[in-house]
XYZ file of N, CA and C in Angstrom:
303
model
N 38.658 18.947 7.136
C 38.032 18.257 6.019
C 36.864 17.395 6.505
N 37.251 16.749 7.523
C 36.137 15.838 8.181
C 34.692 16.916 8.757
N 34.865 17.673 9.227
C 33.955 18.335 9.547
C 32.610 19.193 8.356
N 33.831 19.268 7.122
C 33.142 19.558 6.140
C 32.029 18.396 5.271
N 32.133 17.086 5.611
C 31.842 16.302 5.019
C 30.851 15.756 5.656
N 30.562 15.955 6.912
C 29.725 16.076 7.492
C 28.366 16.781 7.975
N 29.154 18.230 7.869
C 28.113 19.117 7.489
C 27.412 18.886 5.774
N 27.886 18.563 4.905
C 27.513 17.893 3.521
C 26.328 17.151 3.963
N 27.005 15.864 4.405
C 25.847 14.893 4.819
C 24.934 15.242 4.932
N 24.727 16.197 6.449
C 23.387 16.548 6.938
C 22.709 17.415 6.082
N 23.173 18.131 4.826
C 22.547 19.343 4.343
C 22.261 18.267 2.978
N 22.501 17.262 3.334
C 22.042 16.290 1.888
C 20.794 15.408 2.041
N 20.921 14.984 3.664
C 19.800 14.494 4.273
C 18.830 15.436 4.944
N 19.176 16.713 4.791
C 18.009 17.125 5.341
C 17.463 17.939 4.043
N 17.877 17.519 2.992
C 17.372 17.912 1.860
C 16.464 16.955 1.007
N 16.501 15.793 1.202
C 15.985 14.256 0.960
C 14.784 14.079 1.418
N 14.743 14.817 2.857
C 13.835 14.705 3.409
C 12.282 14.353 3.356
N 12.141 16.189 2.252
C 10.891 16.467 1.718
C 10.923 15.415 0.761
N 11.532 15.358 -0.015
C 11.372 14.342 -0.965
C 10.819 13.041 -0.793
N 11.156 12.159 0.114
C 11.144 10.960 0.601
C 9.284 11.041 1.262
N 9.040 12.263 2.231
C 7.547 12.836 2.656
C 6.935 12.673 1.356
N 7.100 13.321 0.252
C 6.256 13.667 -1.011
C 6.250 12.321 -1.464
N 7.338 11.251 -1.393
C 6.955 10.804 -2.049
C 5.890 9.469 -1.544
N 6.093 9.513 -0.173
C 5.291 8.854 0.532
C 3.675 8.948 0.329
N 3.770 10.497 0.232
C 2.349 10.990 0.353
C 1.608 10.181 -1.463
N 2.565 10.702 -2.158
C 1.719 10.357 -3.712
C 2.075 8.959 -3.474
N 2.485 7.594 -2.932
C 2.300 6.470 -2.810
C 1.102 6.448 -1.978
N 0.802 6.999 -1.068
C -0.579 6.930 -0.705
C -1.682 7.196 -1.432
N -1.307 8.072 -2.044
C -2.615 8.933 -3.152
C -2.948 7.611 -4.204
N -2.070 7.130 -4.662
C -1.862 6.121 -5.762
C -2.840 4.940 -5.011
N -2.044 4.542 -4.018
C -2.933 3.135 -2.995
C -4.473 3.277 -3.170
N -4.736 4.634 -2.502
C -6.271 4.773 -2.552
C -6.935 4.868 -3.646
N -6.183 5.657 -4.932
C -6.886 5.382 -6.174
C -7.230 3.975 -6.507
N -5.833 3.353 -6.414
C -6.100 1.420 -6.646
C -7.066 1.170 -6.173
N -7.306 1.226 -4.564
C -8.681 0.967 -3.796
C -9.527 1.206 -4.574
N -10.326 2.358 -4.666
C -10.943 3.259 -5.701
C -11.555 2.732 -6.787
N -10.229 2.031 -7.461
C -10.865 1.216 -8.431
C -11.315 0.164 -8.746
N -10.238 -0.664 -7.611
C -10.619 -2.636 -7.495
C -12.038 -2.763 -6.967
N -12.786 -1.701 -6.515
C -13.756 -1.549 -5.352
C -15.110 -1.168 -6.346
N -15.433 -2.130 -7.541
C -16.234 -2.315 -8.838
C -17.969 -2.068 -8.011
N -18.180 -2.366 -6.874
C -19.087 -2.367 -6.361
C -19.727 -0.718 -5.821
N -18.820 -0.056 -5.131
C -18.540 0.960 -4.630
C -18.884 0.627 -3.297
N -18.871 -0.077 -2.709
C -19.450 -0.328 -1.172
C -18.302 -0.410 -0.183
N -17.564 0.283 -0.562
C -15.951 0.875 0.024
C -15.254 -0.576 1.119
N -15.417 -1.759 0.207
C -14.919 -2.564 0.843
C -14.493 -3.614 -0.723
N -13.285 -4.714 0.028
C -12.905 -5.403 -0.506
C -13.056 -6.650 -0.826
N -14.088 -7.390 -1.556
C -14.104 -8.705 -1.269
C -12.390 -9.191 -2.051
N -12.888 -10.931 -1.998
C -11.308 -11.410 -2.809
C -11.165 -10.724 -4.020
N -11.839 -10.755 -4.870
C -11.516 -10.808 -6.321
C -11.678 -9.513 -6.334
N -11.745 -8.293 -5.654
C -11.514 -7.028 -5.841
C -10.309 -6.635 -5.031
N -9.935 -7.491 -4.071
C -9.102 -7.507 -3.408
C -7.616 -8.064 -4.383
N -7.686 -8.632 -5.382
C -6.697 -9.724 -6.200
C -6.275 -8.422 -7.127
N -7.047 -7.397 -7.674
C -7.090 -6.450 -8.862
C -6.065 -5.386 -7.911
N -6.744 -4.925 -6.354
C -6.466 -4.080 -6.129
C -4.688 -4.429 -5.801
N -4.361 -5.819 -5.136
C -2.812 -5.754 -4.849
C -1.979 -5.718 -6.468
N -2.547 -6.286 -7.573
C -1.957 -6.334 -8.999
C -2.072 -5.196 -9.248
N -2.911 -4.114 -8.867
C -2.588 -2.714 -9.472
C -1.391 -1.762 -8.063
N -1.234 -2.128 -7.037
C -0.136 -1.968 -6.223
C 0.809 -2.440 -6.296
N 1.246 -3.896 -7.010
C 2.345 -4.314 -7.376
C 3.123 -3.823 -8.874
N 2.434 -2.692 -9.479
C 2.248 -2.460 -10.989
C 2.858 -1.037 -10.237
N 2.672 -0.958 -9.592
C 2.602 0.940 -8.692
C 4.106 0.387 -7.989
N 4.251 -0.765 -7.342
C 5.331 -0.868 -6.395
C 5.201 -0.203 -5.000
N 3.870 -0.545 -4.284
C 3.501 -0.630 -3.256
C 3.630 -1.335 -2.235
N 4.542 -1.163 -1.317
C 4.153 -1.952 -0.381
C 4.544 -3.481 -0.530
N 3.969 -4.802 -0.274
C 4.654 -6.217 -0.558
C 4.037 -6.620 -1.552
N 3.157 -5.658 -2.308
C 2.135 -6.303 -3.365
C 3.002 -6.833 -4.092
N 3.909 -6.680 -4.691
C 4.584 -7.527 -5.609
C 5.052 -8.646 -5.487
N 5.367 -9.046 -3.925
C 5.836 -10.457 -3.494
C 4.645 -10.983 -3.075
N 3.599 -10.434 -2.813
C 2.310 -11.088 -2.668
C 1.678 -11.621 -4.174
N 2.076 -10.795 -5.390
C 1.379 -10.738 -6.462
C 2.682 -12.676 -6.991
N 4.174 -12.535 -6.894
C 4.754 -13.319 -7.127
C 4.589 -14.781 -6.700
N 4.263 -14.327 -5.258
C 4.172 -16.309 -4.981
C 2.326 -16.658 -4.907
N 1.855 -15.872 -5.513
C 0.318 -16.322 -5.658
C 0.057 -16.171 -4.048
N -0.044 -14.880 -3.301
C -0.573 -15.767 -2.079
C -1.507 -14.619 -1.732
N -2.664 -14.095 -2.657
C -3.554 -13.637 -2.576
C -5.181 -13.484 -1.386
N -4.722 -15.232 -1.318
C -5.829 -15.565 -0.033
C -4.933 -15.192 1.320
N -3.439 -15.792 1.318
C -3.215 -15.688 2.443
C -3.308 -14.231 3.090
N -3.011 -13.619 2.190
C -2.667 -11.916 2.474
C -4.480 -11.210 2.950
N -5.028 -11.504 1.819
C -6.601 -11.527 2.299
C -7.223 -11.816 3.552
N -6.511 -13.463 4.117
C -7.063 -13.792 5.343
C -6.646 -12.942 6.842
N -4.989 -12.395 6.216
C -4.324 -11.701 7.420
C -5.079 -10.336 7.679
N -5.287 -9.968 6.600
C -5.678 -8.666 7.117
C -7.316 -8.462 7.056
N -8.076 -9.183 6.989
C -9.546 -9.040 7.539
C -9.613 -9.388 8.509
N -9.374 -8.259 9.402
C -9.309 -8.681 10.488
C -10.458 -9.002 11.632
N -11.792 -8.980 11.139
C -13.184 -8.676 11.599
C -13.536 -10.466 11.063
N -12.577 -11.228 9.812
C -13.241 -11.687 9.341
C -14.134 -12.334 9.093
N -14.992 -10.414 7.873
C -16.371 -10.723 7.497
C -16.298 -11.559 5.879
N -15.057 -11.709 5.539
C -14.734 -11.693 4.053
C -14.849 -10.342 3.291
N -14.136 -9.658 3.618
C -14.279 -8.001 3.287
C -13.114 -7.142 3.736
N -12.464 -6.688 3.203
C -11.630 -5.634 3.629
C -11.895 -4.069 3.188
N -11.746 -3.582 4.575
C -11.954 -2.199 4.482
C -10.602 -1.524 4.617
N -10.870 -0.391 4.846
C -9.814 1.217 4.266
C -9.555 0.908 6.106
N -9.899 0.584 6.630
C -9.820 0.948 8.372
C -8.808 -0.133 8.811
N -8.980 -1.890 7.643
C -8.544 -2.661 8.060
C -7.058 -2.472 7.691
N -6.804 -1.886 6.098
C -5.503 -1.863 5.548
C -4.483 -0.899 6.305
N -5.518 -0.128 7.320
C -4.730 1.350 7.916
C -3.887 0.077 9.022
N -4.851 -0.745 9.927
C -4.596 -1.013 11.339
C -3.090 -1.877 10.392
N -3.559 -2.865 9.576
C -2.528 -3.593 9.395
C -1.197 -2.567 8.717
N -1.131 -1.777 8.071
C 0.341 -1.072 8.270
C 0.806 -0.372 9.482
N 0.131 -0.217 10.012
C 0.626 -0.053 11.655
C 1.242 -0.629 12.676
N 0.786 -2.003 11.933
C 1.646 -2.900 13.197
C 2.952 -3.466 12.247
């Protein structure tokens, strides 16, 4: 019996799998649209106040910490962490490095 329940498992998790990939991928697709759009300028960067639209439309999506960023107001702080050049600007290069670490 034990052996059967096990083999279950794995044929349940390795069925999840794709799923969990896909769904990663269209949370990405979604992120960059947000970008996409908070980005009113088109100059493929973020100041604050395009930066404020873009985590409220990721916290609306359920991205990432946008929603606990969007909850305790801490818009600048999150801003200051991840410009990491800071020019007052966030780019697509900066949001990559910072989910990486």
């Amino acid at each position: 019996m034990k052996p059967l329940l096990i083999a279950l498992a794995l044929a349940s998790a390795m069925l999840a799998a794709p799923c969990a990939a896909q769904t990663s991928e269209e949370t990405q697709q979604r992120a960059r649209e947000n970008f996409q759009q908070a980005d009113k300028n088109d100059d493929r960067k973020l100041n604050p106040r395009e930066f404020k639209a873009f985590i409220n439309a990721n916290a609306e999506d359920d991205i990432g910490r946008a929603s606990m960023v969007r909850r305790f107001g801490a818009y600048d702080r999150a801003f200051a962490r991840l410009d990491a050049d800071k020019d007052g600007e966030i780019t697509r290069a900066e949001l990559l490095a910072a989910r990486q670490q």
